[in-house]
Short mmCIF file of C-alpha atoms in Angstrom, two decimals:
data_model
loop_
_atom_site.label_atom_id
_atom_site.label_comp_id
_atom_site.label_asym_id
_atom_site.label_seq_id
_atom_site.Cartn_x
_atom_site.Cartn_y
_atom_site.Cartn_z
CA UNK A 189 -7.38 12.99 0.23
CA UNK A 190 -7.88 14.28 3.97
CA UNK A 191 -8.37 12.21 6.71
CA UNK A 192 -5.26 10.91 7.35
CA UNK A 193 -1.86 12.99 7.83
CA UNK A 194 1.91 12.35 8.31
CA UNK A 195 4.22 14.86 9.50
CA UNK A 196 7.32 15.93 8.96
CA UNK A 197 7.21 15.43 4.39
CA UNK A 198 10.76 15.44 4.91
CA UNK A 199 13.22 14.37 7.23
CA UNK A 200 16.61 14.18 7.51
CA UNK A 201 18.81 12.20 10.85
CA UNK A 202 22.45 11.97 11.82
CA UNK A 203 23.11 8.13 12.05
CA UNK A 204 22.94 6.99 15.87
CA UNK A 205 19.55 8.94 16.37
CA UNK A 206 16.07 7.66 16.75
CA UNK A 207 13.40 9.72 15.25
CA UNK A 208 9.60 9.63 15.47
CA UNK A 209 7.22 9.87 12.44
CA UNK A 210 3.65 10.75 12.73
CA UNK A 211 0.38 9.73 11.61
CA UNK A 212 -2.84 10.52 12.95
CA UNK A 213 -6.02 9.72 11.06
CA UNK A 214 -9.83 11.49 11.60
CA UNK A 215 -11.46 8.45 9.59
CA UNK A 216 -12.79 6.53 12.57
CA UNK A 217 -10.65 3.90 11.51
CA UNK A 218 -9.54 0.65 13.79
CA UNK A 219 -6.54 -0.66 12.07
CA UNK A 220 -3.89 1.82 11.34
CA UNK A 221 -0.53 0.34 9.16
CA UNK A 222 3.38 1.47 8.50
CA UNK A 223 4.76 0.85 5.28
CA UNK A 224 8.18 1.30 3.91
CA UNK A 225 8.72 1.90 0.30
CA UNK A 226 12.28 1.81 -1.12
CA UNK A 227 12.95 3.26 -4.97
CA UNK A 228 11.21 0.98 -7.29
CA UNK A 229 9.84 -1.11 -5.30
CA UNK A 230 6.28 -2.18 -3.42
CA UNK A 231 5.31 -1.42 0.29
CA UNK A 232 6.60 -3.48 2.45
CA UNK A 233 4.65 -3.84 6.39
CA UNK A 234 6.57 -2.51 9.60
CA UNK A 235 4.06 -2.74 11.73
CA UNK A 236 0.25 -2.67 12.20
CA UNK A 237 -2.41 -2.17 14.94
CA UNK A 238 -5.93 -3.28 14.63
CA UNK A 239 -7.18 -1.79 18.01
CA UNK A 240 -5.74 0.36 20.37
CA UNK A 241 -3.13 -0.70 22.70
CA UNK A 242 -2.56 -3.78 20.68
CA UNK A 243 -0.05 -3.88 17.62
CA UNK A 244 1.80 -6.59 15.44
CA UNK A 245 5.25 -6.73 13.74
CA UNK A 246 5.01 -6.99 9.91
CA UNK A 247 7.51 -8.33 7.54
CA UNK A 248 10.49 -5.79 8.21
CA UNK A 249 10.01 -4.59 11.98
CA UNK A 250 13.65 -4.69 13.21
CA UNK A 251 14.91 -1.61 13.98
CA UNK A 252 11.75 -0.20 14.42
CA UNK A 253 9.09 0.58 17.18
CA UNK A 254 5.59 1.91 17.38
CA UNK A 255 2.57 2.77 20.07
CA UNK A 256 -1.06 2.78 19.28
CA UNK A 257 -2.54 4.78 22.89
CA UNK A 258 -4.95 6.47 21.11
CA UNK A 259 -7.23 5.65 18.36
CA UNK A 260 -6.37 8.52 15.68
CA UNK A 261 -2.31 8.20 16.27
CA UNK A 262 0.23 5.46 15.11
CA UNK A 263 3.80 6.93 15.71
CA UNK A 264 6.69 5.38 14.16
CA UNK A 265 10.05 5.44 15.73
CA UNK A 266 13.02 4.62 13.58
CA UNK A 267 15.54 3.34 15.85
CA UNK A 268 19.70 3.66 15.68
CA UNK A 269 19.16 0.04 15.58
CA UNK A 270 17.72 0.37 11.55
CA UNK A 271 20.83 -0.11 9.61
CA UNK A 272 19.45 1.24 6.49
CA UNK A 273 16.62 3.98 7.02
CA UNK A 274 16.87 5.96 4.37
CA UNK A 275 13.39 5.32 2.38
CA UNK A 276 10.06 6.70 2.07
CA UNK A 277 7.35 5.62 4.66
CA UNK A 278 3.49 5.58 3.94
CA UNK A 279 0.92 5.27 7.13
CA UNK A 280 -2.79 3.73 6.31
CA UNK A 281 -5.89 3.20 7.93
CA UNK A 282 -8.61 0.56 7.14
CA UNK A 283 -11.83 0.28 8.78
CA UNK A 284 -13.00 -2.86 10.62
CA UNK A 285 -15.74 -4.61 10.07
CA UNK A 286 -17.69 -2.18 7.74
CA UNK A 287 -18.24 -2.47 4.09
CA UNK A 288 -14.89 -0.90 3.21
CA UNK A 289 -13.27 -3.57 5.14
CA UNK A 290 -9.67 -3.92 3.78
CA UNK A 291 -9.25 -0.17 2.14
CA UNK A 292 -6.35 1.04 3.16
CA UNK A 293 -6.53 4.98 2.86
CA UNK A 294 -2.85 6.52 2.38
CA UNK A 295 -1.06 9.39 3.97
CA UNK A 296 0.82 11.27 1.92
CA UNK A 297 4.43 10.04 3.24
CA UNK A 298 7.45 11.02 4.96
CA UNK A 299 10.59 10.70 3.04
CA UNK A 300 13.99 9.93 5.59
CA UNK A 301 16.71 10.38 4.47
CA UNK A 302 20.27 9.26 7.21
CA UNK A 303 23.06 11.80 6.36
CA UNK B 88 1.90 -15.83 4.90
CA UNK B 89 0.84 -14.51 1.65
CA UNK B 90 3.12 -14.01 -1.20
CA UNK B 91 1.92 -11.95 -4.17
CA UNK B 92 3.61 -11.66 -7.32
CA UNK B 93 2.76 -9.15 -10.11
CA UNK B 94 4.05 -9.32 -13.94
CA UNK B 95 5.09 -6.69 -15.85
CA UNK B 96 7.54 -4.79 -13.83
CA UNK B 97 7.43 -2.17 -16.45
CA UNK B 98 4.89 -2.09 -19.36
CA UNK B 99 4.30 0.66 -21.94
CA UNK B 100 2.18 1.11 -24.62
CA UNK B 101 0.91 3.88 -27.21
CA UNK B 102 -1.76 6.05 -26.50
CA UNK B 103 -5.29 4.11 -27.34
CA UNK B 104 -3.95 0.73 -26.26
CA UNK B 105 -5.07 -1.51 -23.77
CA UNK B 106 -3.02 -2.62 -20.96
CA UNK B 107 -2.73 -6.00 -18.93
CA UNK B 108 -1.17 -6.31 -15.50
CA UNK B 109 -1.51 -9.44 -13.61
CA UNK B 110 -0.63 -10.93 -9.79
CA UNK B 111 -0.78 -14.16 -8.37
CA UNK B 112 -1.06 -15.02 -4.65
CA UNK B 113 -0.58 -17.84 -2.54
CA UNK B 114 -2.81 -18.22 0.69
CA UNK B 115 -6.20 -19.28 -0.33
CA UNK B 116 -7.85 -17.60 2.47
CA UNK B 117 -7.67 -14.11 0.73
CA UNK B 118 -10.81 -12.89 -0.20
CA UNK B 119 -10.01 -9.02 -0.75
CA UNK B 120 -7.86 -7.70 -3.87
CA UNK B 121 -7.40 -3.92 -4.21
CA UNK B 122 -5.65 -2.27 -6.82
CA UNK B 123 -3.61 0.90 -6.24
CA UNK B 124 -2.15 3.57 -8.55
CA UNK B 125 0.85 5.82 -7.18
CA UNK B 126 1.95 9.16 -9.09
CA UNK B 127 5.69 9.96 -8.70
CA UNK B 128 6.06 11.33 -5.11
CA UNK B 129 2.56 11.22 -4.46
CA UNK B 130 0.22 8.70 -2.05
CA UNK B 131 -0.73 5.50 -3.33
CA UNK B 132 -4.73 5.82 -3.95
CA UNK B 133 -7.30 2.78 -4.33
CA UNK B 134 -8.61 2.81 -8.34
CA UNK B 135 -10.67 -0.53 -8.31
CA UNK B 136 -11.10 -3.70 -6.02
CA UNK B 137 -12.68 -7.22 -6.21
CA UNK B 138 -14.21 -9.32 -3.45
CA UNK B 139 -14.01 -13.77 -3.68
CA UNK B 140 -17.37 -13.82 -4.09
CA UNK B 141 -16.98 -11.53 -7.16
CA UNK B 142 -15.30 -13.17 -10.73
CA UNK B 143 -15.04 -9.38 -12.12
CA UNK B 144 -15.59 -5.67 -11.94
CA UNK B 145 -15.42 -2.75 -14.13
CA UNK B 146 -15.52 0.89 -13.75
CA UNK B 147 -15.58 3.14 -17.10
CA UNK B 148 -11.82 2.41 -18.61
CA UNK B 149 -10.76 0.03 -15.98
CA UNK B 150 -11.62 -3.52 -15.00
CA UNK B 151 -10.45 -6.31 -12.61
CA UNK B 152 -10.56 -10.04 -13.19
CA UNK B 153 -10.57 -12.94 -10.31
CA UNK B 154 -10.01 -16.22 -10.69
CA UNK B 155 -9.98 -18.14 -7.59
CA UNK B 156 -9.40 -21.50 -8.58
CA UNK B 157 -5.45 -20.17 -10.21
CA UNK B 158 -5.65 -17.90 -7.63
CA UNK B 159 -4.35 -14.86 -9.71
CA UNK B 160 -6.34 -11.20 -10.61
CA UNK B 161 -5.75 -8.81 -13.39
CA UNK B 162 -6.11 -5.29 -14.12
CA UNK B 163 -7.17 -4.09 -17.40
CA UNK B 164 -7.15 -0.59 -18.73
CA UNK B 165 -8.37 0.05 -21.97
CA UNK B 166 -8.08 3.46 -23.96
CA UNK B 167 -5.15 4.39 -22.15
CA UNK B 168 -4.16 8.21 -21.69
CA UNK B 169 -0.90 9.47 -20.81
CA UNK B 170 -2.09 10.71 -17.49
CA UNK B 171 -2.55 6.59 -16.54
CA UNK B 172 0.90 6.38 -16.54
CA UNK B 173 1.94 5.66 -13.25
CA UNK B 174 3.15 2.62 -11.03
CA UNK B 175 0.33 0.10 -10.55
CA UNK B 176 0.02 -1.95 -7.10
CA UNK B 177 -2.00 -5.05 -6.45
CA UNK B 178 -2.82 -6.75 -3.48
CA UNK B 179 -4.01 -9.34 -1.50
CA UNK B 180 -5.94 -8.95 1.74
CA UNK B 181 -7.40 -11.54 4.50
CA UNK B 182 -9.31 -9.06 6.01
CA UNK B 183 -9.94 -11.01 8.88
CA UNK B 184 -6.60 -11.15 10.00
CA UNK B 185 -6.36 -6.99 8.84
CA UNK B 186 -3.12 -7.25 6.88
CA UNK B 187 -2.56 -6.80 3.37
CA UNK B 188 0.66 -8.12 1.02
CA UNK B 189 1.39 -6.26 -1.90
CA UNK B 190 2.65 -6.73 -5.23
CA UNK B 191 6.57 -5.24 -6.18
CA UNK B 192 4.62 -2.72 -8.30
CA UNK B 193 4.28 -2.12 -12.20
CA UNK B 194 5.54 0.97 -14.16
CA UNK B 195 2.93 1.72 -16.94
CA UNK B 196 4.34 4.45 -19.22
CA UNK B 197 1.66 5.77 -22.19
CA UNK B 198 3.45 7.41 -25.23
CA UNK B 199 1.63 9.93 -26.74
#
């Protein structure tokens, strides 16, 4: 399961802040993902970055930035601007290219939760 | 873009029994479908995957179906064991455009 970490497990925000999630991954991985997963249902894309200093907006990006200025990092920042943050959010990494093309590897999550 | 739907939302059978959990997709240009199992609280982790050029795979207990043409895939478990319950993902990848759509997820639940 190592290779790819997320930091804090647990978080918990005032409503009106930003926060930043981490993820940094030791895979030699190009593409690097955010995913948000609400109770009971699939992962849905944020954002995604296929090479450094490049990154697309998934499905759900409002409210939401990110920065890819190093290969092993994808922060997430939820803004003030997400109206309803409270969920848990996965990071992945895929490699490019290779015969694994299209695995996403996991973190293991960071749950927000907006008081 | 790609829309994948998956059928049963939530499935459970008795110990021994086989299991059947199927997705369709839309975009014909997929060519990579993963399936993912997720423990309660825990990382979704990669159990089995099938490649276009592949019409099915199997690994011990578990086994994935293709079928290009109806563009849907199934997941098969057979002999199931309470520890296989879980919540199932599929997906469906282009992975030249590096961006997968998931399924909405299936609950399996194995009675002892």
């Amino acid at each position: 399961d190592g290779g790819i970490t997320q930091s804090p497990k647990y978080l918990f925000r005032k409503e009106g802040q930003n926060v930043t999630l981490s993820c940094e991954q030791n895979l030699n991985h190009d593409a690097m993902y955010w995913y948000r997963q609400d109770p009971g249902q699939g992962l849905r894309l944020i954002y995604y970055s296929q090479i450094v200093n490049d990154f697309q907006k998934g499905d759900i990006a409002e409210g939401y930035s990110v920065s890819r200025e190093k290969k092993d990092s994808f922060p997430l920042t939820v803004t003030s601007a997400q109206k309803n943050p409270t969920a848990f959010y996965l990071c992945a990494s895929t490699p490019r290219g290779l015969a694994g093309e299209g695995v996403q590897f996991f973190g293991p999550g960071t749950r927000l939760t907006v008081l | 873009g790609e829309n994948v739907e998956q059928h049963p939302s939530t499935l459970s059978v008795q110990e021994g029994d086989s299991a059947v959990i199927k997705c369709t997709y839309s975009d014909s240009a997929s060519n990579y479908f993963p399936w993912y199992k997720q423990e309660l609280g825990k990382r979704p982790q990669l159990i089995i995957d099938i490649r276009s050029n592949v019409g099915e795979k199997k690994d011990q207990r578990i086994a994935v179906t293709l079928n290009k043409t109806a563009k849907h895939f199934s997941l098969h478990i057979t002999e199931t064991q309470p520890e296989d319950s879980a919540v199932y993902f599929c997906a469906a990848t282009f992975t030249n455009a590096g961006k997968s759509t998931f399924g909405d997820g299936t609950t399996l639940t194995v009675k002892p």
